[in-house]
mmCIF file of C-alpha atoms in Angstrom:
data_model
loop_
_atom_site.group_PDB
_atom_site.id
_atom_site.type_symbol
_atom_site.label_atom_id
_atom_site.label_comp_id
_atom_site.label_asym_id
_atom_site.label_seq_id
_atom_site.Cartn_x
_atom_site.Cartn_y
_atom_site.Cartn_z
ATOM 1 C CA UNK U 25 -27.873 1.091 21.390
ATOM 2 C CA UNK U 26 -27.055 -1.429 18.673
ATOM 3 C CA UNK U 27 -26.195 1.357 16.242
ATOM 4 C CA UNK U 28 -23.526 2.689 18.611
ATOM 5 C CA UNK U 29 -22.153 -0.838 19.042
ATOM 6 C CA UNK U 30 -21.949 -1.463 15.289
ATOM 7 C CA UNK U 31 -20.427 1.944 14.519
ATOM 8 C CA UNK U 32 -17.742 1.430 17.167
ATOM 9 C CA UNK U 33 -17.112 -2.117 15.921
ATOM 10 C CA UNK U 34 -16.502 -0.991 12.350
ATOM 11 C CA UNK U 35 -14.261 1.818 13.599
ATOM 12 C CA UNK U 36 -12.222 -0.631 15.688
ATOM 13 C CA UNK U 37 -11.847 -3.067 12.782
ATOM 14 C CA UNK U 38 -10.709 -0.255 10.488
ATOM 15 C CA UNK U 39 -8.093 0.823 13.010
ATOM 16 C CA UNK U 40 -6.930 -2.788 13.321
ATOM 17 C CA UNK U 41 -6.189 -2.772 9.581
ATOM 18 C CA UNK U 42 -4.410 0.544 9.989
ATOM 19 C CA UNK U 43 -2.226 -0.830 12.791
ATOM 20 C CA UNK U 44 -1.298 -3.835 10.650
ATOM 21 C CA UNK U 45 -0.335 -1.552 7.753
ATOM 22 C CA UNK U 46 1.806 0.687 9.964
ATOM 23 C CA UNK U 47 3.469 -2.359 11.561
ATOM 24 C CA UNK U 48 4.374 -3.666 8.095
ATOM 25 C CA UNK U 49 5.897 -0.293 7.181
ATOM 26 C CA UNK U 50 7.985 -0.279 10.363
ATOM 27 C CA UNK U 51 9.098 -3.877 9.787
ATOM 28 C CA UNK U 52 10.479 -2.859 6.378
ATOM 29 C CA UNK U 53 12.191 0.366 7.435
ATOM 30 C CA UNK U 54 15.558 -1.183 6.496
ATOM 31 C CA UNK U 55 14.354 -3.028 3.372
ATOM 32 C CA UNK U 56 16.089 -1.811 0.234
ATOM 33 C CA UNK U 57 13.729 0.014 -2.115
ATOM 34 C CA UNK U 58 10.631 -0.628 0.007
ATOM 35 C CA UNK U 59 7.639 1.680 -0.560
ATOM 36 C CA UNK U 60 5.290 2.391 2.327
ATOM 37 C CA UNK U 61 1.597 1.507 2.288
ATOM 38 C CA UNK U 62 -1.020 4.185 2.942
ATOM 39 C CA UNK U 63 -4.663 3.603 3.931
ATOM 40 C CA UNK U 64 -7.508 6.041 3.307
ATOM 41 C CA UNK U 65 -10.805 5.891 5.203
ATOM 42 C CA UNK U 66 -14.324 7.118 4.584
ATOM 43 C CA UNK U 67 -17.707 7.111 6.303
ATOM 44 C CA UNK U 68 -20.533 5.159 4.712
ATOM 45 C CA UNK U 69 -24.126 6.153 5.352
ATOM 46 C CA UNK U 70 -26.752 3.456 5.926
ATOM 47 C CA UNK U 71 -29.912 4.321 3.978
ATOM 48 C CA UNK U 72 -33.344 2.774 4.330
ATOM 49 C CA UNK U 73 -35.966 2.430 1.608
ATOM 50 C CA UNK U 74 -38.277 5.022 3.141
ATOM 51 C CA UNK U 75 -35.465 7.601 3.184
ATOM 52 C CA UNK U 76 -35.991 8.120 -0.551
ATOM 53 C CA UNK U 77 -39.709 8.942 -0.257
ATOM 54 C CA UNK U 78 -40.477 12.660 -0.529
ATOM 55 C CA UNK U 79 -42.979 13.807 2.124
ATOM 56 C CA UNK U 80 -45.493 15.140 2.796
ATOM 57 C CA UNK U 81 -47.613 14.093 -0.182
ATOM 58 C CA UNK U 82 -50.464 16.619 -0.084
ATOM 59 C CA UNK U 83 -52.993 14.633 -2.089
ATOM 60 C CA UNK U 84 -52.580 11.547 0.131
ATOM 61 C CA UNK U 85 -51.799 12.717 3.638
ATOM 62 C CA UNK U 86 -50.731 15.794 5.525
ATOM 63 C CA UNK U 87 -48.733 14.078 8.243
ATOM 64 C CA UNK U 88 -45.487 12.173 7.749
ATOM 65 C CA UNK U 89 -45.995 8.444 7.599
ATOM 66 C CA UNK U 90 -42.315 7.469 8.009
ATOM 67 C CA UNK U 91 -39.865 8.831 10.574
ATOM 68 C CA UNK U 92 -37.044 11.161 9.571
ATOM 69 C CA UNK U 93 -34.088 9.484 7.816
ATOM 70 C CA UNK U 94 -31.531 8.110 10.250
ATOM 71 C CA UNK U 95 -28.077 7.989 8.703
ATOM 72 C CA UNK U 96 -25.523 5.938 10.611
ATOM 73 C CA UNK U 97 -21.857 6.650 9.906
ATOM 74 C CA UNK U 98 -19.738 3.515 9.814
ATOM 75 C CA UNK U 99 -16.075 3.758 8.960
ATOM 76 C CA UNK U 100 -14.707 1.782 6.014
ATOM 77 C CA UNK U 101 -11.304 1.503 4.356
ATOM 78 C CA UNK U 102 -11.729 3.462 1.143
ATOM 79 C CA UNK U 103 -8.483 2.479 -0.534
ATOM 80 C CA UNK U 104 -5.014 1.097 0.122
ATOM 81 C CA UNK U 105 -2.245 2.756 -1.874
ATOM 82 C CA UNK U 106 1.507 2.424 -2.207
ATOM 83 C CA UNK U 107 3.541 5.599 -1.763
ATOM 84 C CA UNK U 108 6.122 5.524 -4.570
ATOM 85 C CA UNK U 109 8.038 8.603 -3.417
ATOM 86 C CA UNK U 110 11.814 8.470 -3.708
ATOM 87 C CA UNK U 111 13.762 6.969 -0.819
ATOM 88 C CA UNK U 112 17.176 8.073 0.357
ATOM 89 C CA UNK U 113 20.466 6.852 -1.127
ATOM 90 C CA UNK U 114 23.003 4.836 0.848
ATOM 91 C CA UNK U 115 26.553 4.159 -0.333
ATOM 92 C CA UNK U 116 27.731 0.556 -0.682
ATOM 93 C CA UNK U 117 30.444 0.916 -3.370
ATOM 94 C CA UNK U 118 29.537 -2.561 -4.677
ATOM 95 C CA UNK U 119 29.704 -2.567 -8.509
ATOM 96 C CA UNK U 120 26.335 -4.305 -8.929
ATOM 97 C CA UNK U 121 24.455 -2.303 -6.292
ATOM 98 C CA UNK U 122 22.253 0.012 -8.357
ATOM 99 C CA UNK U 123 19.784 2.683 -7.264
ATOM 100 C CA UNK U 124 17.223 4.441 -9.445
ATOM 101 C CA UNK U 125 17.164 8.168 -8.850
ATOM 102 C CA UNK U 126 13.746 9.184 -10.133
ATOM 103 C CA UNK U 127 10.768 7.181 -11.336
ATOM 104 C CA UNK U 128 10.861 3.693 -12.792
ATOM 105 C CA UNK U 129 11.611 0.080 -11.901
ATOM 106 C CA UNK U 130 14.099 -2.628 -12.721
ATOM 107 C CA UNK U 131 12.616 -5.617 -14.549
ATOM 108 C CA UNK U 132 13.382 -9.158 -13.442
ATOM 109 C CA UNK U 133 12.376 -12.531 -14.862
ATOM 110 C CA UNK U 134 10.946 -15.098 -12.444
ATOM 111 C CA UNK U 135 9.424 -18.558 -12.997
ATOM 112 C CA UNK U 136 6.009 -16.837 -12.655
ATOM 113 C CA UNK U 137 6.704 -14.124 -15.208
ATOM 114 C CA UNK U 138 8.233 -10.661 -15.219
ATOM 115 C CA UNK U 139 8.160 -8.433 -12.154
ATOM 116 C CA UNK U 140 9.106 -4.848 -11.308
ATOM 117 C CA UNK U 141 11.322 -3.895 -8.376
ATOM 118 C CA UNK U 142 13.193 -0.942 -6.889
ATOM 119 C CA UNK U 143 15.654 -3.206 -5.080
ATOM 120 C CA UNK U 144 18.910 -2.932 -7.023
ATOM 121 C CA UNK U 145 21.036 -5.291 -4.912
ATOM 122 C CA UNK U 146 22.286 -7.552 -7.714
ATOM 123 C CA UNK U 147 25.002 -10.229 -7.951
ATOM 124 C CA UNK U 148 26.509 -12.540 -10.569
ATOM 125 C CA UNK U 149 25.655 -16.266 -10.437
ATOM 126 C CA UNK U 150 27.845 -19.195 -11.448
ATOM 127 C CA UNK U 151 26.849 -18.807 -15.104
ATOM 128 C CA UNK U 152 27.868 -15.147 -15.088
ATOM 129 C CA UNK U 153 24.270 -13.858 -15.249
ATOM 130 C CA UNK U 154 23.358 -10.732 -13.294
ATOM 131 C CA UNK U 155 20.618 -11.807 -10.892
ATOM 132 C CA UNK U 156 18.594 -10.624 -7.902
ATOM 133 C CA UNK U 157 18.981 -11.863 -4.343
ATOM 134 C CA UNK U 158 16.569 -14.698 -5.190
ATOM 135 C CA UNK U 159 18.615 -15.716 -8.234
ATOM 136 C CA UNK U 160 16.245 -14.271 -10.840
ATOM 137 C CA UNK U 161 17.837 -12.707 -13.950
ATOM 138 C CA UNK U 162 17.836 -8.937 -14.303
ATOM 139 C CA UNK U 163 16.506 -8.002 -17.724
ATOM 140 C CA UNK U 164 18.267 -5.754 -20.212
ATOM 141 C CA UNK U 165 17.089 -4.316 -23.504
ATOM 142 C CA UNK U 166 18.038 -7.557 -25.255
ATOM 143 C CA UNK U 167 17.412 -10.154 -22.580
ATOM 144 C CA UNK U 168 19.648 -11.225 -19.716
ATOM 145 C CA UNK U 169 22.988 -9.616 -18.843
ATOM 146 C CA UNK U 170 25.945 -11.997 -18.839
ATOM 147 C CA UNK U 171 29.334 -11.000 -17.454
ATOM 148 C CA UNK U 172 32.264 -12.679 -19.292
ATOM 149 C CA UNK U 173 34.544 -14.909 -17.196
ATOM 150 C CA UNK U 174 37.590 -13.159 -15.792
ATOM 151 C CA UNK U 175 36.026 -9.706 -15.817
ATOM 152 C CA UNK U 176 37.862 -7.424 -13.412
ATOM 153 C CA UNK U 177 35.900 -4.211 -13.664
ATOM 154 C CA UNK U 178 32.157 -3.650 -14.106
ATOM 155 C CA UNK U 179 30.872 -0.162 -14.808
ATOM 156 C CA UNK U 180 27.202 0.794 -15.031
ATOM 157 C CA UNK U 181 26.513 4.140 -16.670
ATOM 158 C CA UNK U 182 23.741 6.485 -15.591
ATOM 159 C CA UNK U 183 21.620 5.394 -18.568
ATOM 160 C CA UNK U 184 21.924 1.714 -17.554
ATOM 161 C CA UNK U 185 24.609 0.593 -19.999
ATOM 162 C CA UNK U 186 26.786 -2.142 -18.474
ATOM 163 C CA UNK U 187 30.487 -2.362 -19.368
ATOM 164 C CA UNK U 188 32.764 -5.286 -18.505
ATOM 165 C CA UNK U 189 36.397 -4.197 -18.804
ATOM 166 C CA UNK U 190 35.225 -1.359 -21.110
ATOM 167 C CA UNK U 191 33.211 -3.744 -23.328
ATOM 168 C CA UNK U 192 29.464 -3.126 -23.598
ATOM 169 C CA UNK U 193 27.602 -6.267 -22.494
ATOM 170 C CA UNK U 194 24.060 -4.950 -22.083
ATOM 171 C CA UNK U 195 21.827 -2.225 -20.706
ATOM 172 C CA UNK U 196 19.787 -2.540 -17.527
ATOM 173 C CA UNK U 197 16.136 -2.125 -18.407
ATOM 174 C CA UNK U 198 14.410 0.620 -16.408
ATOM 175 C CA UNK U 199 10.726 1.163 -17.137
ATOM 176 C CA UNK U 200 7.668 2.738 -15.576
ATOM 177 C CA UNK U 201 3.936 2.318 -16.140
ATOM 178 C CA UNK U 202 1.173 4.683 -17.124
ATOM 179 C CA UNK U 203 -0.697 4.247 -13.839
ATOM 180 C CA UNK U 204 1.193 3.222 -10.702
ATOM 181 C CA UNK U 205 -2.094 2.581 -8.871
ATOM 182 C CA UNK U 206 -2.554 -0.508 -11.070
ATOM 183 C CA UNK U 207 0.515 -2.173 -9.557
ATOM 184 C CA UNK U 208 0.266 -4.418 -6.510
ATOM 185 C CA UNK U 209 2.880 -5.871 -4.195
ATOM 186 C CA UNK U 210 3.761 -9.535 -4.620
ATOM 187 C CA UNK U 211 6.151 -9.950 -1.699
ATOM 188 C CA UNK U 212 9.955 -9.897 -1.758
ATOM 189 C CA UNK U 213 9.751 -6.215 -2.761
ATOM 190 C CA UNK U 214 8.284 -7.061 -6.176
ATOM 191 C CA UNK U 215 5.390 -5.532 -8.099
ATOM 192 C CA UNK U 216 3.179 -6.689 -10.929
ATOM 193 C CA UNK U 217 -0.096 -5.468 -12.515
ATOM 194 C CA UNK U 218 -3.283 -6.101 -10.577
ATOM 195 C CA UNK U 219 -5.503 -8.864 -11.995
ATOM 196 C CA UNK U 220 -7.705 -7.414 -14.713
ATOM 197 C CA UNK U 221 -5.878 -4.075 -14.778
ATOM 198 C CA UNK U 222 -4.490 -2.772 -18.052
ATOM 199 C CA UNK U 223 -0.918 -1.588 -17.503
ATOM 200 C CA UNK U 224 1.163 -0.086 -20.282
ATOM 201 C CA UNK U 225 4.901 0.478 -19.955
ATOM 202 C CA UNK U 226 6.118 3.960 -20.873
ATOM 203 C CA UNK U 227 9.566 5.285 -21.640
ATOM 204 C CA UNK U 228 11.684 6.827 -18.916
ATOM 205 C CA UNK U 229 12.709 10.459 -19.276
ATOM 206 C CA UNK U 230 16.547 10.343 -19.142
ATOM 207 C CA UNK U 231 16.616 13.919 -17.891
ATOM 208 C CA UNK U 232 14.631 12.988 -14.782
ATOM 209 C CA UNK U 233 15.778 9.428 -14.076
ATOM 210 C CA UNK U 234 19.264 7.969 -13.841
ATOM 211 C CA UNK U 235 21.031 4.980 -12.279
ATOM 212 C CA UNK U 236 23.576 5.397 -9.492
ATOM 213 C CA UNK U 237 26.190 2.628 -9.315
ATOM 214 C CA UNK U 238 27.472 1.683 -5.870
ATOM 215 C CA UNK U 239 24.290 2.927 -4.163
ATOM 216 C CA UNK U 240 21.087 1.360 -2.870
ATOM 217 C CA UNK U 241 17.757 3.104 -2.340
ATOM 218 C CA UNK U 242 16.532 3.121 1.254
ATOM 219 C CA UNK U 243 12.902 2.574 2.215
ATOM 220 C CA UNK U 244 10.771 5.720 2.072
ATOM 221 C CA UNK U 245 9.537 5.022 5.622
ATOM 222 C CA UNK U 246 9.922 7.647 8.341
ATOM 223 C CA UNK U 247 10.113 5.566 11.523
ATOM 224 C CA UNK U 248 9.177 8.471 13.828
ATOM 225 C CA UNK U 249 6.168 9.407 11.696
ATOM 226 C CA UNK U 250 4.967 5.796 11.586
ATOM 227 C CA UNK U 251 5.401 5.414 15.364
ATOM 228 C CA UNK U 252 3.234 8.503 15.937
ATOM 229 C CA UNK U 253 0.594 7.017 13.613
ATOM 230 C CA UNK U 254 0.813 3.728 15.510
ATOM 231 C CA UNK U 255 0.160 5.440 18.850
ATOM 232 C CA UNK U 256 -2.743 7.387 17.341
ATOM 233 C CA UNK U 257 -4.322 4.242 15.873
ATOM 234 C CA UNK U 258 -3.960 2.350 19.167
ATOM 235 C CA UNK U 259 -5.581 5.212 21.115
ATOM 236 C CA UNK U 260 -8.463 5.296 18.634
ATOM 237 C CA UNK U 261 -8.893 1.534 18.953
ATOM 238 C CA UNK U 262 -9.049 1.880 22.749
ATOM 239 C CA UNK U 263 -11.649 4.645 22.412
ATOM 240 C CA UNK U 264 -13.832 2.430 20.226
ATOM 241 C CA UNK U 265 -13.497 -0.347 22.790
ATOM 242 C CA UNK U 266 -14.814 1.983 25.487
ATOM 243 C CA UNK U 267 -17.766 2.933 23.275
ATOM 244 C CA UNK U 268 -18.644 -0.741 22.828
ATOM 245 C CA UNK U 269 -18.278 -1.418 26.562
ATOM 246 C CA UNK U 270 -20.476 1.571 27.435
ATOM 247 C CA UNK U 271 -23.090 0.556 24.868
ATOM 248 C CA UNK U 272 -23.142 -2.983 26.267
ATOM 249 C CA UNK U 273 -23.498 -1.689 29.833
ATOM 250 C CA UNK U 274 -26.429 0.565 28.868
ATOM 251 C CA UNK U 275 -28.177 -2.327 27.062
ATOM 252 C CA UNK U 276 -27.712 -4.593 30.087
ATOM 253 C CA UNK U 277 -29.105 -1.956 32.440
ATOM 254 C CA UNK U 278 -32.077 -1.298 30.154
ATOM 255 C CA UNK U 279 -32.887 -5.002 29.912
ATOM 256 C CA UNK U 280 -32.631 -5.363 33.682
ATOM 257 C CA UNK U 281 -34.967 -2.461 34.413
ATOM 258 C CA UNK U 282 -37.506 -3.378 31.738
ATOM 259 C CA UNK U 283 -37.716 -6.968 32.996
ATOM 260 C CA UNK U 284 -38.025 -5.997 36.671
ATOM 261 C CA UNK U 285 -41.479 -6.493 38.145
ATOM 262 C CA UNK U 286 -43.090 -3.648 39.973
ATOM 263 C CA UNK U 287 -45.167 -4.265 43.053
#
């Protein structure tokens, strides 16, 4: 019964990863610009060397020498993806709260390099630079965006141009990449290319993407949907536990009966 034990074990471990992923999505349901994680699963088949031998071989033997192939399905996580679908818009009316309607990311400069983000909750630091919540500069077409001292009114156009008291001071850089699957999360709602992956930035279509000032993008997490998935994953985990317990009980009984002496 070891095969049943191992198959149930791999299924339980896969569901544990699924529960962790769902829990992370639920924990970020109120995180600005958060994109949910999605796991995909597959069955892997265990093959033995003799499974590839074609039988019977008439010139050698008429009867099969090896038993029939025994394929054991064991669940594995096939891939973990980020769902980049658009989240809802919530009104804040703050002049430096920006939401991207459509594809693309804001670019920010950190001590570890440039990152992408969908979180448009920006402020102005003591030097007048537009920065993220962590104090990292938001990049424009020509570098950082600096608001002149004494500015009373900041307007951000749909194409990203930033005006301070009707004077153009920069343009928020919004970019996308040729393959979103090559981006990975870095924490703090930031993304960067996966190690070894070739990522090329591409231009944004202005007819499909625009910036909304005074709005923030909500997480694209449906709490009810994720809760249903959580219950399903927990029930599956419990079912795999029962399979392992039953397999263990059968093995114990078999060992007991085989070792019992008969008079």
